[in-house]
Amino acid sequence: MFPIHRPRRLRQTSQLRRMVRETVVTTSDLIYPLFAVPGEGIAQEVKSMPGVYQLSVDKIVAEAKEVYDLGIPSIILFGIPDNKDVEATGAWHDCGIVQKAATAVKEAVPELVIIADTCLCEYTSHGHCGYLEVGDLSGRVLNDPTLELLKKTAVSQAKAGADIIAPSGMMDGFVQAIRAGLDEAGFQDTPILSYAAKYSSAYYGPFRDAAESPPQFGDRSTYQMDPANSREALKEIELDIAEGADMLMIKPALAYMDIIWRVKEATNLPVAAYNVSGEYSMVKAAALNGWIDEQKVVMETLTGFKRSGADLILTYHAKDAARWLQD
């Protein structure tokens, strides 16, 4: 009679395994990142991210239509401006590239949810996420003056048509400042998806090629989190919740599934995981060399994020995953 308990009974066929599957990834879980650049008819592939492109607004609109047709409910917009300066003018100007892209997408695909990345590093001449002291070469951002820039940026993005504001600079008090700015401007119903626990990670390398945003000196370790810390992540999410965050993001995702789990256990708010550029590029490189089965690895990874507690997944694999889910 031994063994009485035989878990393999429920693994015998694909249909049986499907019936008892605990975690299921759907297209509704996915958010697709897009990089907007000035110009027209531009689709420039990012060398370190095969299949990812810098796109002019007309191409962004076409891409948004394809994303929506695939059943993906949302995109997140990043921008690369014509000019960069210490005031991050391109981030908050009404004619900024993200503002133009948001307006165009909202007109063309009104039901697609537009998330605006609310950060400054792509727009500053030094590549850091806010104001620096004159002559400072350490990258130590001045926190409180930067909050005013973030407020201006968030309001400008909401006016342009962004449905969700996603501040990513890890400034202390940025959720409260942005919430106040949105409310004062009449955008009380615009939710905030806070990059609540954004780590100072080596996995961001390819993104900095895509967004043309590497710091010109120093690094971002005075404002992004130490990868060794987990309790600190819970402190960060507590602060953001108290300040009015509607959703929380963990970035990166692959090496931080324990953080996703702990955050999900600590809150009832929706939790997003950002499957970042380095994670994407490693999979693409291995797949292009024939070392892995790309579809199986991607879907297993996305399932892992969902199983660890993520309600939403920002991923450059989103379009491929949506197609595979239709098969």
Short mmCIF file of C-alpha atoms in Angstrom, two decimals:
data_model
loop_
_atom_site.label_atom_id
_atom_site.label_comp_id
_atom_site.label_asym_id
_atom_site.label_seq_id
_atom_site.Cartn_x
_atom_site.Cartn_y
_atom_site.Cartn_z
CA MET A 1 0.00 0.00 0.00
CA PHE A 2 2.96 2.33 0.45
CA PRO A 3 2.98 5.17 -0.48
CA ILE A 4 -0.62 6.19 0.26
CA HIS A 5 -0.08 9.81 -0.80
CA ARG A 6 1.00 10.02 -4.42
CA PRO A 7 1.25 13.65 -5.62
CA ARG A 8 2.12 12.36 -9.08
CA ARG A 9 -1.53 11.35 -9.53
CA LEU A 10 -2.33 14.97 -10.30
CA ARG A 11 0.52 15.36 -12.80
CA GLN A 12 -0.37 12.59 -15.21
CA THR A 13 -1.73 14.65 -18.11
CA SER A 14 -1.44 18.20 -19.33
CA GLN A 15 -5.15 18.79 -18.80
CA LEU A 16 -5.01 17.51 -15.23
CA ARG A 17 -1.97 19.67 -14.49
CA ARG A 18 -3.83 22.64 -15.93
CA MET A 19 -6.85 21.99 -13.71
CA VAL A 20 -4.83 22.09 -10.48
CA ARG A 21 -2.39 24.84 -11.48
CA GLU A 22 -2.03 27.32 -8.62
CA THR A 23 -0.57 30.31 -10.47
CA VAL A 24 -1.65 31.54 -13.89
CA VAL A 25 -0.16 34.41 -15.90
CA THR A 26 -2.59 36.33 -18.13
CA THR A 27 -2.23 39.25 -20.49
CA SER A 28 -4.06 41.37 -17.88
CA ASP A 29 -0.96 41.09 -15.67
CA LEU A 30 1.36 42.69 -18.23
CA ILE A 31 2.63 46.25 -18.75
CA TYR A 32 4.81 47.04 -21.76
CA PRO A 33 7.58 49.68 -21.54
CA LEU A 34 8.09 52.04 -24.49
CA PHE A 35 10.83 54.60 -25.19
CA ALA A 36 9.77 57.80 -26.96
CA VAL A 37 12.20 59.96 -28.95
CA PRO A 38 11.76 63.16 -30.99
CA GLY A 39 11.30 62.96 -34.74
CA GLU A 40 9.16 60.98 -37.13
CA GLY A 41 9.40 57.51 -38.60
CA ILE A 42 12.11 56.50 -36.12
CA ALA A 43 12.50 52.93 -34.87
CA GLN A 44 16.05 52.54 -33.59
CA GLU A 45 16.82 49.17 -32.02
CA VAL A 46 18.63 49.28 -28.68
CA LYS A 47 21.83 47.33 -29.25
CA SER A 48 21.90 45.80 -25.78
CA MET A 49 18.17 44.93 -25.88
CA PRO A 50 17.32 42.95 -29.02
CA GLY A 51 13.70 43.56 -30.01
CA VAL A 52 13.38 46.81 -28.04
CA TYR A 53 13.33 50.13 -29.89
CA GLN A 54 13.53 53.86 -29.36
CA LEU A 55 10.42 55.08 -31.19
CA SER A 56 9.16 58.41 -32.47
CA VAL A 57 5.64 59.36 -31.43
CA ASP A 58 4.02 58.06 -34.66
CA LYS A 59 5.72 54.70 -34.11
CA ILE A 60 4.72 54.73 -30.42
CA VAL A 61 1.09 55.10 -31.50
CA ALA A 62 1.38 52.14 -33.88
CA GLU A 63 3.03 50.09 -31.16
CA ALA A 64 0.33 51.06 -28.66
CA LYS A 65 -2.37 49.82 -31.06
CA GLU A 66 -0.57 46.49 -31.42
CA VAL A 67 -0.18 46.19 -27.64
CA TYR A 68 -3.88 46.85 -27.11
CA ASP A 69 -4.87 44.35 -29.83
CA LEU A 70 -2.78 41.71 -28.06
CA GLY A 71 -4.87 42.19 -24.92
CA ILE A 72 -2.17 43.96 -22.90
CA PRO A 73 -3.98 46.63 -20.87
CA SER A 74 -1.18 49.12 -20.25
CA ILE A 75 2.08 50.71 -21.37
CA ILE A 76 4.64 52.73 -19.43
CA LEU A 77 6.30 55.62 -21.24
CA PHE A 78 9.92 56.72 -20.94
CA GLY A 79 11.31 59.68 -22.87
CA ILE A 80 14.59 60.76 -24.42
CA PRO A 81 14.51 64.54 -25.00
CA ASP A 82 16.20 66.65 -27.66
CA ASN A 83 18.13 68.58 -25.03
CA LYS A 84 19.12 67.95 -21.42
CA ASP A 85 19.76 70.54 -18.72
CA VAL A 86 20.12 70.87 -14.94
CA GLU A 87 16.44 71.83 -14.64
CA ALA A 88 15.25 68.62 -16.36
CA THR A 89 13.07 70.83 -18.54
CA GLY A 90 12.16 68.01 -20.90
CA ALA A 91 10.55 66.09 -18.04
CA TRP A 92 7.95 68.70 -17.09
CA HIS A 93 7.52 70.87 -20.17
CA ASP A 94 4.06 70.64 -21.75
CA CYS A 95 5.76 69.86 -25.07
CA GLY A 96 8.03 67.20 -23.55
CA ILE A 97 8.42 63.94 -25.44
CA VAL A 98 6.48 61.83 -22.91
CA GLN A 99 3.71 64.42 -22.89
CA LYS A 100 3.48 64.32 -26.69
CA ALA A 101 3.48 60.53 -26.72
CA ALA A 102 0.85 60.28 -23.98
CA THR A 103 -1.50 62.67 -25.79
CA ALA A 104 -1.09 60.90 -29.11
CA VAL A 105 -1.63 57.44 -27.65
CA LYS A 106 -4.65 58.53 -25.64
CA GLU A 107 -6.25 59.98 -28.78
CA ALA A 108 -5.52 56.87 -30.84
CA VAL A 109 -6.15 54.13 -28.24
CA PRO A 110 -8.26 55.75 -25.50
CA GLU A 111 -8.86 52.54 -23.56
CA LEU A 112 -5.17 51.69 -23.21
CA VAL A 113 -3.92 52.62 -19.73
CA ILE A 114 -0.95 54.99 -19.99
CA ILE A 115 1.57 55.01 -17.16
CA ALA A 116 4.11 57.83 -17.15
CA ASP A 117 7.49 57.18 -15.61
CA THR A 118 8.00 60.25 -13.43
CA CYS A 119 11.73 60.60 -13.09
CA LEU A 120 14.37 63.12 -14.12
CA CYS A 121 17.53 61.19 -14.99
CA GLU A 122 16.74 61.02 -18.72
CA TYR A 123 16.32 64.80 -18.78
CA THR A 124 19.20 66.12 -16.66
CA SER A 125 22.55 66.94 -18.23
CA HIS A 126 24.36 65.05 -15.44
CA GLY A 127 22.11 61.95 -15.55
CA HIS A 128 21.05 62.06 -11.90
CA CYS A 129 17.47 62.08 -10.67
CA GLY A 130 17.23 65.69 -9.49
CA TYR A 131 19.10 68.80 -8.45
CA LEU A 132 22.75 68.59 -7.40
CA GLU A 133 24.83 71.07 -5.45
CA VAL A 134 26.87 73.23 -7.82
CA GLY A 135 30.21 71.51 -8.32
CA ASP A 136 29.07 68.24 -6.70
CA LEU A 137 30.57 65.22 -8.48
CA SER A 138 29.31 62.61 -6.01
CA GLY A 139 25.74 62.34 -7.31
CA ARG A 140 24.14 63.29 -3.98
CA VAL A 141 20.76 64.62 -5.11
CA LEU A 142 19.18 67.50 -3.17
CA ASN A 143 16.00 65.88 -1.97
CA ASP A 144 13.49 68.62 -1.17
CA PRO A 145 14.15 70.94 -4.13
CA THR A 146 13.82 67.89 -6.40
CA LEU A 147 10.33 67.23 -5.05
CA GLU A 148 9.16 70.45 -6.69
CA LEU A 149 10.45 69.25 -10.06
CA LEU A 150 8.67 65.93 -9.60
CA LYS A 151 5.39 67.69 -8.78
CA LYS A 152 5.65 69.77 -11.95
CA THR A 153 6.48 66.69 -14.00
CA ALA A 154 3.58 64.63 -12.63
CA VAL A 155 1.02 67.38 -13.23
CA SER A 156 2.31 67.94 -16.76
CA GLN A 157 2.06 64.22 -17.51
CA ALA A 158 -1.47 63.99 -16.13
CA LYS A 159 -2.54 66.99 -18.20
CA ALA A 160 -1.13 65.28 -21.29
CA GLY A 161 -3.27 62.19 -20.77
CA ALA A 162 -1.32 59.86 -18.48
CA ASP A 163 -3.70 57.66 -16.49
CA ILE A 164 -1.18 56.66 -13.82
CA ILE A 165 1.85 58.50 -12.44
CA ALA A 166 4.84 56.31 -11.57
CA PRO A 167 7.57 58.18 -9.63
CA SER A 168 10.85 56.28 -9.74
CA GLY A 169 13.54 58.57 -8.33
CA MET A 170 13.42 57.26 -4.73
CA MET A 171 13.36 60.74 -3.23
CA ASP A 172 12.13 60.86 0.37
CA GLY A 173 8.57 62.17 0.42
CA PHE A 174 8.06 62.00 -3.34
CA VAL A 175 4.68 60.30 -3.14
CA GLN A 176 3.28 62.91 -0.78
CA ALA A 177 4.64 65.77 -2.89
CA ILE A 178 3.23 64.34 -6.11
CA ARG A 179 -0.11 63.53 -4.50
CA ALA A 180 -0.40 67.12 -3.30
CA GLY A 181 0.56 68.46 -6.71
CA LEU A 182 -1.95 66.28 -8.54
CA ASP A 183 -4.74 67.12 -6.11
CA GLU A 184 -4.08 70.85 -6.33
CA ALA A 185 -4.21 70.64 -10.13
CA GLY A 186 -7.54 68.81 -10.12
CA PHE A 187 -6.22 65.28 -10.70
CA GLN A 188 -7.51 63.75 -7.46
CA ASP A 189 -8.50 60.58 -9.33
CA THR A 190 -5.10 59.97 -10.92
CA PRO A 191 -3.45 57.05 -9.10
CA ILE A 192 0.21 56.81 -8.13
CA LEU A 193 2.21 53.65 -8.81
CA SER A 194 5.25 54.24 -6.63
CA TYR A 195 8.62 52.65 -7.30
CA ALA A 196 8.52 51.95 -3.58
CA ALA A 197 11.56 49.69 -3.41
CA LYS A 198 13.95 50.48 -6.24
CA TYR A 199 17.39 49.01 -5.72
CA SER A 200 20.74 50.36 -6.89
CA SER A 201 21.19 47.47 -9.29
CA ALA A 202 23.65 46.34 -11.93
CA TYR A 203 20.67 44.88 -13.81
CA TYR A 204 19.79 48.34 -15.17
CA GLY A 205 22.70 48.55 -17.59
CA PRO A 206 20.85 48.01 -20.90
CA PHE A 207 18.05 50.39 -19.84
CA ARG A 208 20.57 53.18 -19.62
CA ASP A 209 21.39 52.53 -23.27
CA ALA A 210 17.68 52.62 -24.14
CA ALA A 211 16.90 55.77 -22.13
CA GLU A 212 20.33 57.38 -22.67
CA SER A 213 20.45 58.07 -18.95
CA PRO A 214 23.72 56.87 -17.38
CA PRO A 215 25.01 59.22 -14.67
CA GLN A 216 27.91 61.31 -15.92
CA PHE A 217 29.72 60.84 -12.59
CA GLY A 218 29.17 59.03 -9.32
CA ASP A 219 26.32 56.59 -8.98
CA ARG A 220 22.79 56.46 -7.60
CA SER A 221 23.52 54.65 -4.36
CA THR A 222 22.67 57.68 -2.20
CA TYR A 223 19.03 57.44 -3.27
CA GLN A 224 18.40 53.96 -4.68
CA MET A 225 18.37 51.11 -2.16
CA ASP A 226 21.25 48.85 -1.12
CA PRO A 227 20.66 45.40 -2.72
CA ALA A 228 21.57 43.77 0.61
CA ASN A 229 18.58 45.26 2.46
CA SER A 230 15.11 43.78 2.84
CA ARG A 231 13.74 45.33 6.06
CA GLU A 232 14.43 48.73 4.54
CA ALA A 233 12.06 47.86 1.69
CA LEU A 234 9.24 47.40 4.17
CA LYS A 235 10.03 50.80 5.68
CA GLU A 236 9.93 52.37 2.23
CA ILE A 237 6.55 50.86 1.39
CA GLU A 238 5.11 51.91 4.77
CA LEU A 239 6.12 55.50 4.07
CA ASP A 240 4.73 55.45 0.53
CA ILE A 241 1.43 53.99 1.67
CA ALA A 242 1.14 56.65 4.37
CA GLU A 243 1.87 59.31 1.74
CA GLY A 244 -0.92 58.12 -0.54
CA ALA A 245 0.50 55.52 -2.94
CA ASP A 246 -2.19 53.49 -4.69
CA MET A 247 0.13 50.75 -5.99
CA LEU A 248 3.67 49.67 -5.18
CA MET A 249 6.50 48.55 -7.41
CA ILE A 250 9.58 46.42 -6.74
CA LYS A 251 12.51 46.90 -9.10
CA PRO A 252 14.36 44.76 -10.21
CA ALA A 253 12.31 41.57 -9.98
CA LEU A 254 14.39 38.46 -10.67
CA ALA A 255 16.89 38.75 -7.81
CA TYR A 256 14.27 40.33 -5.53
CA MET A 257 11.42 37.83 -5.42
CA ASP A 258 11.82 37.65 -1.66
CA ILE A 259 11.13 41.39 -1.52
CA ILE A 260 8.05 41.01 -3.71
CA TRP A 261 6.81 38.31 -1.34
CA ARG A 262 7.48 40.36 1.80
CA VAL A 263 5.83 43.45 0.35
CA LYS A 264 2.78 41.45 -0.74
CA GLU A 265 2.47 39.96 2.74
CA ALA A 266 2.70 43.43 4.30
CA THR A 267 0.05 45.24 2.26
CA ASN A 268 -3.27 44.83 0.49
CA LEU A 269 -2.28 47.27 -2.25
CA PRO A 270 -1.56 45.96 -5.76
CA VAL A 271 2.12 45.06 -6.16
CA ALA A 272 4.02 45.40 -9.43
CA ALA A 273 7.33 43.78 -10.36
CA TYR A 274 9.62 45.34 -12.96
CA ASN A 275 11.33 42.65 -15.04
CA VAL A 276 14.19 44.99 -15.89
CA SER A 277 16.45 45.39 -18.90
CA GLY A 278 19.36 43.28 -17.68
CA GLU A 279 17.03 40.40 -16.90
CA TYR A 280 15.52 40.71 -20.38
CA SER A 281 18.85 40.98 -22.18
CA MET A 282 20.35 37.94 -20.47
CA VAL A 283 17.41 35.82 -21.65
CA LYS A 284 17.54 37.26 -25.19
CA ALA A 285 21.30 36.70 -25.46
CA ALA A 286 21.03 33.10 -24.29
CA ALA A 287 18.09 32.46 -26.62
CA LEU A 288 19.84 33.97 -29.63
CA ASN A 289 22.79 31.66 -28.95
CA GLY A 290 20.48 28.66 -28.78
CA TRP A 291 21.35 27.96 -25.15
CA ILE A 292 17.79 28.11 -23.78
CA ASP A 293 14.19 27.77 -24.92
CA GLU A 294 13.15 31.44 -24.82
CA GLN A 295 9.41 30.88 -24.55
CA LYS A 296 9.67 28.37 -21.72
CA VAL A 297 12.21 30.43 -19.77
CA VAL A 298 10.22 33.67 -20.14
CA MET A 299 6.92 32.10 -19.11
CA GLU A 300 8.55 30.30 -16.18
CA THR A 301 10.10 33.58 -15.04
CA LEU A 302 6.84 35.52 -15.34
CA THR A 303 5.07 32.75 -13.44
CA GLY A 304 7.72 33.05 -10.73
CA PHE A 305 7.02 36.77 -10.37
CA LYS A 306 3.29 36.10 -10.12
CA ARG A 307 3.81 33.26 -7.65
CA SER A 308 5.99 35.47 -5.46
CA GLY A 309 3.13 37.95 -5.12
CA ALA A 310 3.23 40.31 -8.09
CA ASP A 311 -0.17 41.42 -9.34
CA LEU A 312 1.34 43.30 -12.28
CA ILE A 313 4.52 42.69 -14.28
CA LEU A 314 6.33 45.35 -16.28
CA THR A 315 8.28 43.43 -18.88
CA TYR A 316 9.90 43.88 -22.29
CA HIS A 317 8.72 40.33 -23.02
CA ALA A 318 5.07 41.46 -22.79
CA LYS A 319 4.19 41.25 -26.49
CA ASP A 320 5.84 37.86 -26.95
CA ALA A 321 4.20 36.56 -23.78
CA ALA A 322 0.79 37.78 -24.96
CA ARG A 323 1.21 35.91 -28.24
CA TRP A 324 2.34 32.74 -26.48
CA LEU A 325 -0.63 32.93 -24.15
CA GLN A 326 -2.93 32.99 -27.18
CA ASP A 327 -1.48 29.78 -28.60
#
